[in-house]
Each structure stands twice: as C-alpha cells, then as structure tokens.
C-alpha cells in the first residue's frame, strides 16, 4: 500500500543530507523509510555491520539481515515471524544496503523504485559525510575535498529543487528539463540527454529533454543501460559516456545519458551523481503516471500521433544522421479541405471523430518506418525516410485519393478532401523547421490553385509566399492610411431604364503595387481576418454616400458585397446597423450581396445574423446565382430577396437558345419565389433586349453604366431620369 508522497520524499532528502554524522543520517533514513512504506522493521547493513536498526526491540537478527542484503526476500524476526523484505543498495561497497521488511504484503514496483532512490541518496550522503569527517579530523582540506563538498552541496540543492517541482506538480517537461540541465551543470558542462521509450511494439526511443552543446551519447548506450538495469560507463575519444537507466513503476522506461569530456580516469563520482538524477527522473515520471504524461507531452491525445514538437525532433535526428543528398528525406504537409464545414454543422465531437479517422487512414498510406503527425487543427504531416520527390508525390496522391472516400461520422456519411505540399531535403545542413515550412508553402499554393492537389516545393514559391505576407502588410497599411476608395455601378430597372440603386465596389491603388484587383486582395484579406474591418469601412462609407444622394433620389437603394467571414463575426449585425444609423440610411434601402458558393458550401453560415438584419428591414441578394452545384433548399431557409444571374450565362455577344433557356428558368424560379432578378454583365443592346423579353427585372453592365467615381454618379442618375425605357447611362460603352 503506497502511503508515501512527494512531500515525505522531500523531508527524507532534507533530513539525510542535513545530518552531521553517519549514524544520525542512517538512523533518520531507516526510520523514515520504514514508516513511509508502512513496514515493521528496518536497518542498514554497511561494511559488514548492522547499523540504525529500527523496530526490532532488544534482539536484532544480524545474520538474517546479512542474508537479506545478499538477496534473501524473507526476513525471520523473533516474536514476529517471517516478513517480506527488500534490500536497496547504497551504491558503494557490495553488500551495503538499506533494508525494510513488513508482514502484510510484498513490496510493489513503485515502492521498490522509491526505496532504491532512497538507498542511493543515503549512500551518497554517507560517503560525503565521511569525506567531511576526515577533513575535520585531519584539519587539512585539500582542493579536491573542497570541490567535493561544493559538489555535494550543489547536488543536494539540485535534487531538492527537483523534488519541490515534483511536489508542486509542475509540468512534466519542465521537471525533465530541470533534471538534464541540473545534471549537465553539476557534471561540469557535460551534454546530458533523457531518452524515453515510446509506446508500440518497437519501443522507439525519443529525446524527451536535452542540455548541453556537445553531441549526446548514442541510442545504443541508452538501450544497453536499460537492458542491464545498471549504470554503464564507456570510454570515448576524449572522455567517457555514462548511461543510467530510468524506471517507471518497476519497468524500464528509458535512460539518462551523458557525455563528459576529459574525465576518462575519474568517473566514479560522476557516475553516482548521474544515477542520482536518473532516480529523480524515475520518481518524477512515476508521480506523474509516466506513460500517459510522456505521451501528453509528445503526442496528440485525440489521434495518438506525434505532435509538432516530437515530429520536429524526429525530423532533426533523421536529417543529422544521414547524407540527405544520397538518402533524401521528404516531408508532406497535409491540410484538410472542408473540415470546418463538418465541424461547424455536426459539432466538435463529430469533428474530433473525423480527425481520428483521418489519422488512421494516413498511417495506412505510409510505411511502418515513416512518421505521421498531427501539427494542430486540421493540419497533418508525414516524414518519409529515403524518399525522393517522385516517391513522395506518389504517396501524396495516395493520401488525397484515400481522404476523398466518404467517412462515417455521427451516423452519416461526410466527404472531405486534402491538399498536400511536399518538400525534399536538398542540402546536408537543412533544418527541420525550414523543410516543414517549405512543405507548408507548397501546400498553400496547391490549395490556392485547386483544393485536392499535390505540389512539390520549388524555390520560387518562397518568393511568392513572402510577397503574400507582404501583401498582408500592405493591406493593413492601406486600411490605416485610407488608400481604399469606392466606385459605384447603378442597378437599372429594365422596364423603364430608371436607376433603382447602386452597388458599392471597392478599389485599391497601392503606392507601391499600383492598381490591385479585388480578385487578388480580397482572398488575402479574408485569409488574414482583415476583411471584417475592410467590409465595415465599405458599409460605413457607402451608406454615408448613398444617404446624401437620396436627398435628390429618394428611392435610391444600396447594394454591398459581404464576405462569409463577416457573417460569422459575432457583432456583424450590430456593426451593420450602427453604420446605417450613423449615416441616417434606412435599413430598407440596403441589400447585402452574398455569393451563392458560400451559401451552398456552408448553408448555416451567419443564418442568425441574417435573420436579425432581415427583421430590421435589410434585404439579401444572392450573387453569382446559378454557379452552385448543390440543392436550392437554402432559398427557402434564408431570407432571400434578390437573385443576381451570374455574367457567365449572358457572356456571349448573341445569346444562344441554351443560354436563353437557362436564364428563363432562373427568372421563372425567382417569380415563383417572389424574388427580384438582376442580370450582371450586360455588354450590348442584343443582350439587353433578350433579357427584357424574358422578363428579367433589373440589370447591370457596361452597356448600361460603367462603375464610376462618386462625383460622377449624381449626373448619371439625373440623366437617366430622362432616358427612354431602353436608355443607357453610359453611351461611351455602346460604340
């Protein structure tokens, strides 16, 4: 029964190391150790004698205690009978041990591990006390003895600091870093690494913590210490390598390894010190329920895959251990397509379930020797050993094809996809972060060109990525410095040629880039979250402008394009109404345009915000109508007032019978649903006549009026009032 705690261990460390003489240290250690494991008796066998006997009464069975020190698991005590016993070496002469014994039950792995650590600490303390006693007796303190005393004090301070961190439940990675750095400092600048075994049948070792600038000892030394269960010392070119095994509840969990230059002839003290730190690792891992804690620190809990930190450590080790020009290493950066739709519509539990299924499929697409990881969110990575770009591209195509297959999630089939970027090691000194970043750049370009693609990184992509980031900075400055401006294009009522409203169109003339098309900068603004502020500026500015024009044209309406990113902003409806109130523009005069592609892919997007705005009088228009590939059910579910026929349906100079049939279908659908219809892209009189003949109510296009600066709009609106029913606002476009 484990009744001990880290607080008691801290008290044990303090009491043993604070003792002024060996007998006091032994008596205190035996008493505390016996009480902590709820044993009946305890003693220390040292240099052939029994010391510090506790709980025996007047008769101490010295012969039986010597047998236990030699390995006998049963201790026979007069008047008590047979007790379960455990011997814990003191780390000095063979046969020296801290012994405890009890009646109730054998000692468990965790208790044995804790007692072994206590024996090691007692042995260190006794050896240090003896050194100090000799110093006092001889009254001559040599330089080596002074160094030993200082080292002992530093060791005690380091171990106490680690114990306090364990007792305070500090994060496990922080404790492990304290161990490796404390050991490295105490060992005079050695390189110290903690290697822990991962889960799975191959029990691969990974570096959980490291400290020092030198090269860490090889993994083979760590495995040898684990196999032998004892501290190993091996010579190196100009020093020694030491490995001390680490246990968790009695099982081998890894090794604490160190490389010490220049100490080939004096390594006994360093060996004991490293072993003491290894005991601290064992206690820390046991206290934190090691296996789970290590996996939390280095693995994604949802998918069981290595996390970003572990992936980069593994990649660093691979790059450092081989000639990448002869044995190329490829990294795949995998980003899921349409995952957000599943997560938002079916809930986070379904999203988590989907990510776990994706991880399982990814593992099936690579070899057992390769590494897959979840980097965060819906981003994954794969490390392919000895794989040139051609082989990696084949694996990438396999991943894309596999993830296109339907997933069974939350009782229904869902479809997603993936875009993959690949980067292959090109230089011997390539860094893991750089390789992963290059794969990320290639993935972004693949997703931008066409989701579901696989692209291999090329150096020119880096320049494009930098320009992409630069464009973000320019956009931020443009909004701050007022570089955006608005043009307006009238919406014409086709029955009488009169303007019914204007659509606000954003323009950007950059001081360094020149005129930048909205097609180029709006996606970047959406990606980096700038579209919310830009969209608010457009709404506020256009509302102010149209409110002024309505003094002369009272029925003039305003159409404003809205991004899906604006709709999901929690204060979108409030911000929109505040903009209209500041301008003095009635909500009934405003129509928000949202692309059909957004509504089809995410039909629930911003539904609540649109409902609030509709209740307040704002109208909704569906832009690029007819280009979607899904159900039209959203027309019944959303408060739609207007359909804008995409210009692709009327792009020909003379409309064909098929074009006319498609447009007629849309017009009739709108009439059935009681919606306005606006045809975009009217470029000539033939198109205008055909649309009027089909009953289309409104139109836009260069044949009617080009987008114009605000100063030109009043004159065009005034001139239109005197035009014929098929009149044109901008006669320059009809030549």
XYZ file of C-alpha atoms in Angstrom:
735
model
C 0.000 0.000 0.000
C 1.577 3.307 -1.140
C 1.215 5.812 1.661
C 4.275 7.884 0.768
C 4.111 11.235 -1.004
C 6.487 13.617 -2.699
C 6.293 15.815 0.397
C 7.622 12.933 2.505
C 10.385 12.293 -0.029
C 11.424 15.922 0.211
C 11.606 15.618 4.005
C 13.678 12.439 3.620
C 16.185 14.178 1.318
C 16.483 17.129 3.683
C 16.935 15.047 6.851
C 19.542 12.654 5.405
C 21.664 15.362 3.794
C 21.456 17.675 6.825
C 22.945 15.094 9.223
C 26.366 15.926 10.666
C 27.472 12.305 11.198
C 26.917 8.898 9.622
C 24.924 7.381 12.498
C 22.431 10.246 12.585
C 21.969 10.008 8.833
C 21.473 6.216 8.996
C 19.049 6.379 11.950
C 16.941 9.082 10.288
C 16.937 7.303 6.911
C 15.929 3.930 8.372
C 13.131 5.387 10.489
C 11.624 7.459 7.659
C 11.943 4.692 5.072
C 10.267 2.171 7.381
C 7.376 4.495 8.170
C 6.834 5.615 4.558
C 6.152 2.067 3.292
C 4.289 1.049 6.490
C 6.904 -1.583 7.368
C 7.533 -3.118 10.808
C 11.347 -3.109 10.825
C 14.286 -1.543 9.028
C 18.072 -1.407 9.191
C 21.249 -0.591 7.263
C 23.926 -3.176 6.527
C 27.208 -1.418 5.873
C 30.783 -2.674 5.775
C 29.730 -5.988 7.311
C 27.861 -4.439 10.222
C 24.210 -3.695 11.016
C 23.500 -0.043 11.811
C 20.429 2.002 12.592
C 18.185 -0.985 13.390
C 14.582 0.149 13.854
C 11.594 -1.760 15.239
C 13.435 -4.960 16.386
C 13.495 -4.338 20.087
C 16.366 -5.734 22.151
C 17.325 -8.555 19.750
C 18.493 -7.645 16.250
C 18.800 -10.675 13.856
C 22.076 -9.596 12.287
C 22.715 -12.872 10.438
C 19.260 -12.770 8.862
C 19.773 -9.123 7.837
C 23.063 -10.063 6.106
C 21.158 -12.772 4.185
C 18.574 -10.216 3.057
C 21.381 -7.883 1.950
C 22.698 -10.789 -0.137
C 19.317 -11.236 -1.859
C 17.087 -13.261 0.519
C 13.479 -11.919 0.140
C 12.298 -13.186 3.562
C 13.471 -11.881 6.940
C 12.832 -14.054 10.034
C 12.435 -11.906 13.150
C 11.969 -13.358 16.683
C 8.432 -12.895 18.039
C 7.290 -11.506 14.651
C 7.880 -14.402 12.289
C 8.559 -14.198 8.533
C 8.478 -10.752 6.959
C 8.625 -9.667 3.295
C 11.946 -7.858 2.878
C 13.622 -5.703 0.228
C 17.297 -4.741 0.003
C 18.237 -1.402 -1.541
C 21.949 -0.946 -2.403
C 23.707 2.142 -1.107
C 25.804 2.411 -4.259
C 29.152 1.860 -2.525
C 30.684 -1.465 -1.441
C 28.892 -4.640 -2.499
C 26.528 -5.795 0.254
C 25.862 -2.317 1.682
C 22.109 -1.828 1.711
C 19.074 -0.119 3.223
C 16.670 -2.906 4.314
C 12.979 -2.688 5.233
C 10.577 -5.537 5.939
C 6.864 -5.907 6.699
C 4.284 -8.563 7.458
C 1.298 -7.544 5.327
C 2.283 -7.912 1.653
C 5.275 -7.882 -0.703
C 6.544 -4.518 -1.889
C 5.170 -3.245 -5.224
C 7.264 -1.902 -8.139
C 6.646 1.743 -7.247
C 7.667 1.156 -3.618
C 10.808 -0.708 -4.678
C 11.728 2.072 -7.076
C 11.219 4.713 -4.393
C 13.270 2.738 -1.843
C 16.088 2.251 -4.362
C 16.234 6.004 -4.798
C 16.339 6.458 -1.025
C 19.201 3.946 -0.782
C 21.161 5.785 -3.469
C 20.664 9.121 -1.689
C 21.701 7.641 1.673
C 24.840 6.138 0.116
C 25.806 9.473 -1.404
C 25.185 11.256 1.884
C 27.230 8.748 3.891
C 30.172 8.998 1.525
C 30.017 12.779 1.652
C 29.765 12.780 5.476
C 32.791 10.519 5.700
C 34.780 12.890 3.496
C 33.801 15.832 5.667
C 34.616 13.891 8.861
C 38.064 13.074 7.518
C 38.568 16.733 6.730
C 37.704 17.755 10.284
C 39.907 15.002 11.750
C 42.976 15.845 9.665
C 42.359 19.619 9.767
C 43.721 19.731 6.218
C 41.321 20.471 3.458
C 42.676 19.602 0.077
C 41.448 21.232 -3.093
C 39.785 18.022 -4.197
C 37.925 17.720 -0.882
C 36.727 21.323 -1.135
C 35.448 20.651 -4.633
C 33.707 17.504 -3.406
C 31.999 19.443 -0.606
C 30.837 22.105 -3.053
C 29.648 19.441 -5.474
C 27.758 17.723 -2.702
C 26.043 20.976 -1.767
C 25.167 21.690 -5.394
C 23.870 18.148 -5.798
C 21.686 18.466 -2.720
C 20.350 21.818 -3.892
C 19.604 20.464 -7.381
C 17.840 17.372 -6.054
C 15.809 19.412 -3.571
C 14.772 21.834 -6.316
C 13.603 18.937 -8.473
C 11.774 17.358 -5.540
C 9.956 20.605 -4.837
C 8.969 20.840 -8.504
C 7.575 17.302 -8.349
C 5.725 18.086 -5.120
C 4.264 21.270 -6.660
C 3.054 19.296 -9.702
C 4.996 21.421 -12.144
C 4.546 20.438 -15.844
C 6.437 17.261 -16.654
C 8.561 18.770 -19.481
C 9.699 21.495 -17.055
C 10.788 18.893 -14.479
C 12.632 16.806 -17.086
C 14.451 19.913 -18.357
C 15.423 20.746 -14.764
C 16.923 17.245 -14.414
C 19.008 17.354 -17.599
C 20.200 20.930 -17.049
C 20.929 20.308 -13.350
C 22.953 17.210 -14.211
C 24.804 18.982 -17.035
C 25.764 21.857 -14.735
C 26.852 19.600 -11.876
C 28.932 17.455 -14.232
C 30.916 20.468 -15.379
C 29.327 21.299 -18.707
C 28.578 17.775 -19.854
C 25.974 17.092 -22.521
C 23.035 15.284 -20.900
C 20.008 13.830 -22.673
C 16.957 11.970 -21.414
C 15.820 9.248 -23.820
C 12.385 7.734 -23.174
C 10.747 4.753 -24.838
C 7.636 5.496 -26.881
C 4.614 3.207 -26.997
C 4.158 0.496 -29.590
C 5.885 -2.804 -30.288
C 9.226 -1.317 -31.414
C 9.610 0.846 -28.252
C 11.428 3.539 -30.210
C 13.481 5.939 -28.071
C 12.885 9.661 -28.390
C 14.750 12.545 -26.766
C 12.414 13.993 -24.130
C 14.898 16.596 -22.867
C 18.474 17.598 -23.566
C 21.001 20.101 -22.228
C 24.497 20.968 -23.434
C 26.188 21.933 -26.675
C 28.050 18.689 -27.351
C 26.890 15.561 -29.117
C 24.705 13.280 -26.992
C 25.757 9.631 -26.481
C 24.294 7.162 -28.979
C 20.922 5.479 -28.532
C 22.684 2.100 -28.303
C 24.251 3.091 -24.960
C 20.838 4.095 -23.585
C 19.373 0.757 -24.676
C 22.277 -1.145 -23.128
C 21.712 0.533 -19.747
C 18.003 -0.314 -19.988
C 18.774 -3.945 -20.851
C 21.254 -4.370 -17.995
C 19.304 -2.328 -15.456
C 22.500 -0.692 -14.191
C 24.683 2.350 -14.792
C 27.064 1.876 -17.735
C 30.352 3.688 -18.334
C 32.061 3.526 -21.714
C 35.208 5.293 -22.888
C 35.003 7.917 -25.611
C 37.639 9.580 -27.761
C 38.461 12.249 -25.159
C 36.314 11.366 -22.173
C 33.600 8.969 -21.058
C 29.947 8.272 -21.794
C 27.633 7.325 -18.924
C 24.097 5.988 -19.073
C 21.816 5.481 -16.040
C 18.543 3.561 -16.511
C 15.181 5.172 -15.715
C 12.319 3.072 -14.348
C 8.608 3.702 -14.088
C 6.729 1.554 -11.550
C 9.436 -1.068 -11.854
C 9.601 -1.168 -15.669
C 12.399 0.218 -17.810
C 11.245 3.486 -19.369
C 14.472 4.951 -20.766
C 17.927 6.214 -19.845
C 19.620 9.395 -18.695
C 22.801 9.613 -20.771
C 25.769 11.966 -20.525
C 28.957 12.688 -22.423
C 31.772 14.015 -20.194
C 34.920 15.194 -22.000
C 38.262 14.978 -20.242
C 37.323 12.706 -17.272
C 38.439 9.302 -18.549
C 40.322 8.477 -15.311
C 37.896 9.865 -12.680
C 34.315 8.982 -13.357
C 33.155 7.176 -10.186
C 31.687 10.284 -8.562
C 30.099 11.438 -11.842
C 28.523 8.015 -12.308
C 26.891 8.187 -8.883
C 25.712 11.744 -9.487
C 24.111 10.874 -12.833
C 22.449 7.863 -11.233
C 21.009 10.126 -8.522
C 19.499 12.367 -11.205
C 18.143 9.307 -13.015
C 16.380 8.364 -9.782
C 14.771 11.797 -9.804
C 13.501 11.191 -13.317
C 12.068 7.859 -12.188
C 10.310 9.475 -9.242
C 9.003 12.338 -11.386
C 7.655 10.006 -14.055
C 6.100 7.675 -11.508
C 4.486 10.564 -9.676
C 3.075 11.879 -12.964
C 1.894 8.416 -14.058
C 4.668 8.419 -16.597
C 3.499 6.789 -19.752
C 0.391 8.957 -20.030
C 2.286 12.101 -19.076
C 5.058 11.494 -21.619
C 2.517 10.874 -24.358
C 0.673 14.063 -23.404
C 3.936 15.977 -23.738
C 4.887 14.473 -27.095
C 1.721 13.100 -28.679
C -1.635 14.410 -29.787
C -4.212 12.984 -27.378
C -7.018 12.918 -29.954
C -5.278 10.933 -32.703
C -2.398 9.288 -30.828
C 0.037 10.696 -33.409
C 3.241 12.555 -32.501
C 2.648 16.272 -32.070
C 4.531 19.066 -33.823
C 7.354 19.202 -31.250
C 8.073 15.473 -31.424
C 7.763 15.451 -35.225
C 10.426 18.149 -35.499
C 12.698 16.296 -33.048
C 12.429 13.109 -35.099
C 12.999 15.042 -38.325
C 16.059 16.763 -36.832
C 17.516 13.406 -35.828
C 16.902 11.952 -39.287
C 18.473 14.924 -41.077
C 21.515 14.849 -38.793
C 22.112 11.105 -39.148
C 22.301 10.693 -42.930
C 23.585 12.188 -46.139
C 20.405 13.835 -47.369
C 21.796 14.164 -50.896
C 22.248 10.394 -51.161
C 19.300 9.371 -48.942
C 16.756 12.183 -49.424
C 14.112 12.791 -46.789
C 10.697 14.090 -47.842
C 8.116 15.891 -45.705
C 4.436 16.065 -46.613
C 2.275 18.886 -45.235
C -1.400 17.829 -45.351
C -4.276 20.263 -44.888
C -7.866 19.006 -44.883
C -10.444 20.563 -47.210
C -13.995 21.265 -45.979
C -13.231 20.065 -42.453
C -14.618 23.280 -40.937
C -17.976 22.616 -42.571
C -18.249 19.239 -40.820
C -17.040 20.652 -37.524
C -19.498 23.574 -37.590
C -22.523 21.680 -38.855
C -22.202 18.384 -36.940
C -20.408 19.647 -33.818
C -16.943 19.357 -32.302
C -17.414 15.747 -31.188
C -18.035 14.757 -34.799
C -15.024 16.834 -35.831
C -12.826 15.037 -33.298
C -14.110 11.679 -34.514
C -13.318 12.670 -38.095
C -9.748 13.710 -37.197
C -9.142 10.337 -35.528
C -10.381 8.544 -38.653
C -8.166 10.721 -40.859
C -5.137 9.826 -38.705
C -5.908 6.121 -39.140
C -6.090 6.470 -42.930
C -2.875 8.479 -43.049
C -0.996 5.755 -41.177
C -2.245 3.284 -43.768
C -0.792 5.393 -46.615
C 2.831 5.307 -45.423
C 5.356 2.646 -44.447
C 5.759 1.432 -40.876
C 9.197 3.109 -40.763
C 7.749 6.514 -41.714
C 6.304 9.007 -39.229
C 2.918 10.716 -39.346
C 1.986 13.573 -37.009
C -0.827 15.974 -36.252
C 0.544 19.509 -36.285
C -2.631 21.087 -34.918
C -6.183 21.844 -36.053
C -6.815 20.026 -39.324
C -3.134 20.009 -40.361
C -1.076 16.805 -40.513
C 2.439 15.901 -41.643
C 4.278 12.801 -42.820
C 8.028 12.119 -42.734
C 9.153 9.712 -45.475
C 12.606 8.194 -44.994
C 14.815 7.634 -48.049
C 12.164 9.054 -50.373
C 12.911 11.389 -53.288
C 10.287 13.833 -54.510
C 8.870 11.388 -57.085
C 8.135 8.736 -54.448
C 6.754 11.344 -52.052
C 4.428 12.666 -54.756
C 3.078 9.160 -55.280
C 2.358 8.909 -51.531
C 0.733 12.350 -51.619
C -1.586 11.298 -54.441
C -2.486 8.165 -52.456
C -3.351 10.326 -49.425
C -5.543 12.651 -51.498
C -7.376 9.692 -53.054
C -7.847 7.986 -49.678
C -9.239 11.083 -47.975
C -11.723 11.643 -50.806
C -13.502 8.448 -49.832
C -16.530 9.020 -47.553
C -16.182 8.911 -43.759
C -18.874 7.575 -41.449
C -19.240 10.226 -38.757
C -22.082 10.860 -36.301
C -24.289 8.334 -38.067
C -23.918 9.834 -41.547
C -21.521 9.905 -44.483
C -19.398 13.015 -44.842
C -16.993 13.977 -47.625
C -13.825 15.992 -47.203
C -10.538 16.130 -49.070
C -6.962 17.225 -48.649
C -4.304 19.394 -50.255
C -0.691 18.234 -49.937
C 2.607 20.088 -50.157
C 5.924 18.244 -50.415
C 9.453 19.377 -49.571
C 12.522 17.196 -50.066
C 15.892 17.719 -48.373
C 18.280 19.424 -50.786
C 21.239 20.356 -48.585
C 23.245 18.487 -45.967
C 22.681 21.162 -43.298
C 18.951 21.674 -43.924
C 16.917 22.385 -40.785
C 13.718 20.602 -39.835
C 11.718 23.824 -39.375
C 12.807 25.035 -42.813
C 11.850 21.758 -44.500
C 8.429 21.714 -42.839
C 7.890 25.381 -43.740
C 8.701 24.679 -47.393
C 6.160 21.849 -47.439
C 3.622 24.249 -45.900
C 4.325 26.811 -48.640
C 3.782 24.158 -51.335
C 0.529 23.051 -49.652
C -0.777 26.617 -49.557
C -0.086 27.052 -53.260
C -1.775 23.715 -54.037
C -4.874 24.753 -52.088
C -4.896 28.179 -53.737
C -4.657 26.762 -57.261
C -7.191 23.971 -56.742
C -8.011 22.123 -53.491
C -7.179 18.430 -53.673
C -3.837 18.900 -55.452
C -0.335 17.669 -54.609
C 2.542 20.076 -55.254
C 6.298 19.750 -54.720
C 8.039 22.808 -53.303
C 10.137 24.888 -55.678
C 12.288 27.844 -54.578
C 10.168 30.370 -56.492
C 7.240 29.512 -54.211
C 9.141 31.013 -51.289
C 9.309 34.387 -53.019
C 5.583 34.178 -53.729
C 4.894 33.336 -50.080
C 6.945 36.343 -48.980
C 5.002 38.526 -51.395
C 1.804 37.074 -49.939
C 2.875 38.132 -46.452
C 3.992 41.496 -47.810
C 0.552 41.948 -49.381
C -0.981 41.385 -45.965
C 1.139 44.176 -44.506
C 0.271 46.467 -47.407
C -3.439 45.773 -46.846
C -3.156 46.668 -43.184
C -1.413 49.924 -44.106
C -3.956 50.640 -46.846
C -6.820 50.467 -44.372
C -4.939 52.574 -41.840
C -3.778 55.226 -44.348
C -7.030 55.478 -46.323
C -5.758 54.027 -49.617
C -9.068 52.343 -50.465
C -11.763 54.130 -52.423
C -15.203 53.220 -53.708
C -16.780 53.292 -57.131
C -20.489 52.777 -57.728
C -22.333 50.949 -60.504
C -26.066 51.598 -60.919
C -28.670 48.821 -60.981
C -31.101 49.670 -63.802
C -34.793 48.763 -63.915
C -35.068 47.218 -67.384
C -38.766 48.062 -67.889
C -38.182 51.829 -67.935
C -34.371 52.292 -67.826
C -34.517 54.048 -64.447
C -31.821 53.538 -61.742
C -33.102 51.560 -58.770
C -29.899 51.590 -56.767
C -26.111 51.467 -56.836
C -23.645 48.730 -55.972
C -20.566 49.779 -53.969
C -17.320 48.405 -55.475
C -14.014 48.682 -53.588
C -10.872 49.824 -55.390
C -7.258 49.896 -54.171
C -4.471 51.907 -55.750
C -1.338 50.970 -53.801
C 1.603 53.434 -53.773
C 3.994 50.517 -54.439
C 1.872 47.968 -56.340
C -0.305 50.252 -58.415
C -3.923 49.299 -59.070
C -4.638 45.965 -57.327
C -7.688 43.970 -58.383
C -10.189 42.912 -55.691
C -9.806 39.384 -57.095
C -6.214 39.472 -55.802
C -6.526 41.241 -52.462
C -9.964 40.186 -51.140
C -8.924 36.483 -50.651
C -5.830 37.641 -48.750
C -7.942 39.946 -46.594
C -10.269 37.021 -45.843
C -7.400 34.661 -45.027
C -5.802 37.016 -42.502
C -9.023 38.328 -40.959
C -8.726 41.845 -42.387
C -11.958 41.538 -44.363
C -14.087 42.340 -41.302
C -12.548 45.800 -40.906
C -12.419 46.417 -44.656
C -16.048 45.338 -45.077
C -17.128 47.602 -42.228
C -15.344 50.532 -43.882
C -17.111 49.815 -47.185
C -20.521 49.672 -45.497
C -19.995 52.845 -43.450
C -18.567 54.847 -46.378
C -21.161 53.745 -48.947
C -24.044 54.254 -46.508
C -22.914 57.838 -45.885
C -22.623 58.463 -49.637
C -25.997 56.974 -50.618
C -27.741 58.798 -47.766
C -26.555 62.094 -49.346
C -27.701 61.055 -52.840
C -31.138 60.070 -51.535
C -31.885 63.767 -50.876
C -32.204 64.118 -54.672
C -33.093 60.489 -55.465
C -35.289 59.365 -52.545
C -35.832 55.802 -53.760
C -32.168 55.013 -54.421
C -31.002 51.718 -52.855
C -27.533 50.441 -51.878
C -26.077 47.003 -52.648
C -22.979 45.974 -50.664
C -20.971 42.760 -51.028
C -20.486 40.791 -47.807
C -17.883 38.089 -47.163
C -18.707 34.872 -45.350
C -16.009 35.839 -42.841
C -18.001 38.950 -41.952
C -21.166 36.909 -41.371
C -19.575 34.737 -38.680
C -18.253 37.748 -36.778
C -20.245 37.846 -33.507
C -21.043 41.571 -33.834
C -21.732 41.692 -37.580
C -25.441 42.567 -37.246
C -24.759 45.208 -34.561
C -21.945 46.785 -36.587
C -24.062 46.881 -39.741
C -26.981 48.611 -38.019
C -24.624 51.073 -36.320
C -23.184 52.028 -39.725
C -26.674 52.674 -41.137
C -27.724 54.658 -38.078
C -24.617 56.864 -38.277
C -25.324 57.553 -41.960
C -29.044 58.118 -41.473
C -29.805 55.494 -44.142
C -32.943 53.381 -43.605
C -32.297 49.649 -43.420
C -34.924 49.014 -46.099
C -32.675 50.802 -48.602
C -29.788 48.340 -48.104
C -29.273 44.981 -49.821
C -26.376 42.730 -48.738
C -24.906 40.580 -51.527
C -23.550 37.151 -50.595
C -22.092 34.727 -53.123
C -24.012 31.554 -53.851
C -20.803 29.499 -53.483
C -20.551 30.475 -49.807
C -24.211 29.704 -49.096
C -24.053 26.340 -50.878
C -20.903 25.157 -49.073
C -21.966 26.491 -45.667
C -25.760 26.955 -45.628
C -25.897 27.723 -41.903
C -23.228 30.406 -42.142
C -24.411 33.563 -40.429
C -28.060 32.480 -40.555
C -28.799 34.083 -37.178
C -27.147 37.395 -38.165
C -29.045 37.481 -41.460
C -32.287 36.771 -39.617
C -31.702 39.706 -37.268
C -30.899 42.067 -40.153
C -33.919 40.897 -42.155
C -36.178 41.551 -39.178
C -34.782 45.096 -39.134
C -35.529 45.598 -42.848
C -32.172 44.829 -44.533
C -32.508 42.717 -47.711
C -30.355 39.844 -49.002
C -29.157 39.247 -52.569
C -27.564 36.041 -53.887
C -24.610 36.945 -56.107
C -23.267 34.709 -58.950
C -26.539 32.728 -58.837
C -26.544 29.564 -60.921
C -22.886 28.632 -60.376
C -23.543 26.437 -57.325
C -23.684 22.664 -57.506
C -25.956 21.831 -54.636
C -29.559 21.934 -53.503
C -31.518 25.173 -53.770
C -33.105 24.467 -50.385
C -31.243 27.435 -48.895
C -33.557 29.753 -50.921
C -36.432 28.604 -48.715
C -34.438 28.671 -45.473
C -32.712 32.052 -45.837
C -34.457 35.478 -46.060
C -33.534 35.984 -49.746
C -34.989 38.983 -51.669
C -32.939 39.109 -54.853
C -31.073 36.821 -57.290
C -28.197 38.123 -59.406
C -27.726 35.969 -62.528
C -24.026 35.314 -62.980
C -22.481 37.011 -66.003
C -21.347 33.595 -67.315
C -24.940 32.932 -68.528
C -25.038 36.027 -70.750
C -21.363 36.323 -71.686
C -21.862 35.665 -75.445
C -22.409 38.639 -77.721
C -25.522 36.894 -79.034
C -27.286 34.594 -76.592
C -27.921 31.034 -77.821
C -31.132 29.097 -77.329
C -29.470 27.203 -74.482
C -28.425 30.480 -72.802
C -31.940 31.838 -73.105
C -33.442 28.623 -71.692
C -31.184 28.759 -68.625
C -31.910 32.427 -67.970
C -35.649 31.858 -68.480
C -35.530 29.041 -65.876
C -33.867 31.310 -63.314
C -36.322 34.158 -63.992
C -39.329 31.847 -63.649
C -37.905 30.338 -60.445
C -37.483 33.833 -58.990
C -41.037 34.803 -59.982
C -42.418 31.687 -58.275
C -40.492 32.570 -55.114
C -41.389 36.267 -55.341
C -37.786 37.447 -55.792
C -36.203 40.249 -57.800
C -33.842 39.222 -60.614
C -30.728 41.195 -61.604
C -28.699 40.224 -64.680
C -24.993 41.045 -64.424
C -22.597 41.739 -67.272
C -24.933 43.258 -69.895
C -22.480 44.356 -72.592
C -24.627 45.126 -75.671
C -28.104 46.021 -76.870
C -28.888 42.472 -78.034
C -28.308 41.074 -74.561
C -30.416 43.856 -73.070
C -33.303 43.196 -75.435
C -33.187 39.448 -74.829
C -33.249 39.879 -71.059
C -36.150 42.327 -71.214
C -38.009 39.840 -73.375
C -37.503 37.090 -70.781
C -38.994 39.288 -68.055
C -35.748 39.996 -66.179
C -36.469 42.981 -63.943
C -33.062 44.603 -63.369
C -29.620 44.696 -64.919
C -26.030 45.833 -64.558
C -23.218 46.072 -67.057
C -21.016 48.340 -69.151
C -23.800 48.761 -71.726
C -25.920 50.383 -69.024
C -23.264 52.143 -66.968
C -19.655 51.558 -66.053
C -18.518 51.698 -62.400
C -17.945 55.406 -61.694
C -16.378 57.654 -59.097
C -18.778 59.181 -56.541
C -18.525 62.672 -58.101
C -19.854 61.374 -61.450
C -22.800 59.381 -60.128
C -25.349 62.214 -59.462
C -25.125 63.440 -63.051
C -25.587 59.941 -64.422
C -28.552 59.299 -62.158
C -30.139 62.621 -63.127
C -29.536 61.991 -66.843
C -31.093 58.544 -66.603
C -34.399 60.001 -65.466
C -34.911 61.496 -68.907
C -33.841 58.427 -70.905
C -36.163 56.147 -72.872
C -37.254 52.792 -71.416
C -34.242 51.154 -73.044
C -31.998 54.069 -72.327
C -28.326 53.801 -71.466
C -26.490 55.756 -68.787
C -23.040 55.402 -70.280
C -23.220 55.971 -74.038
C -19.457 55.663 -74.422
C -19.737 51.888 -73.931
C -22.157 51.366 -76.844
C -19.949 52.452 -79.653
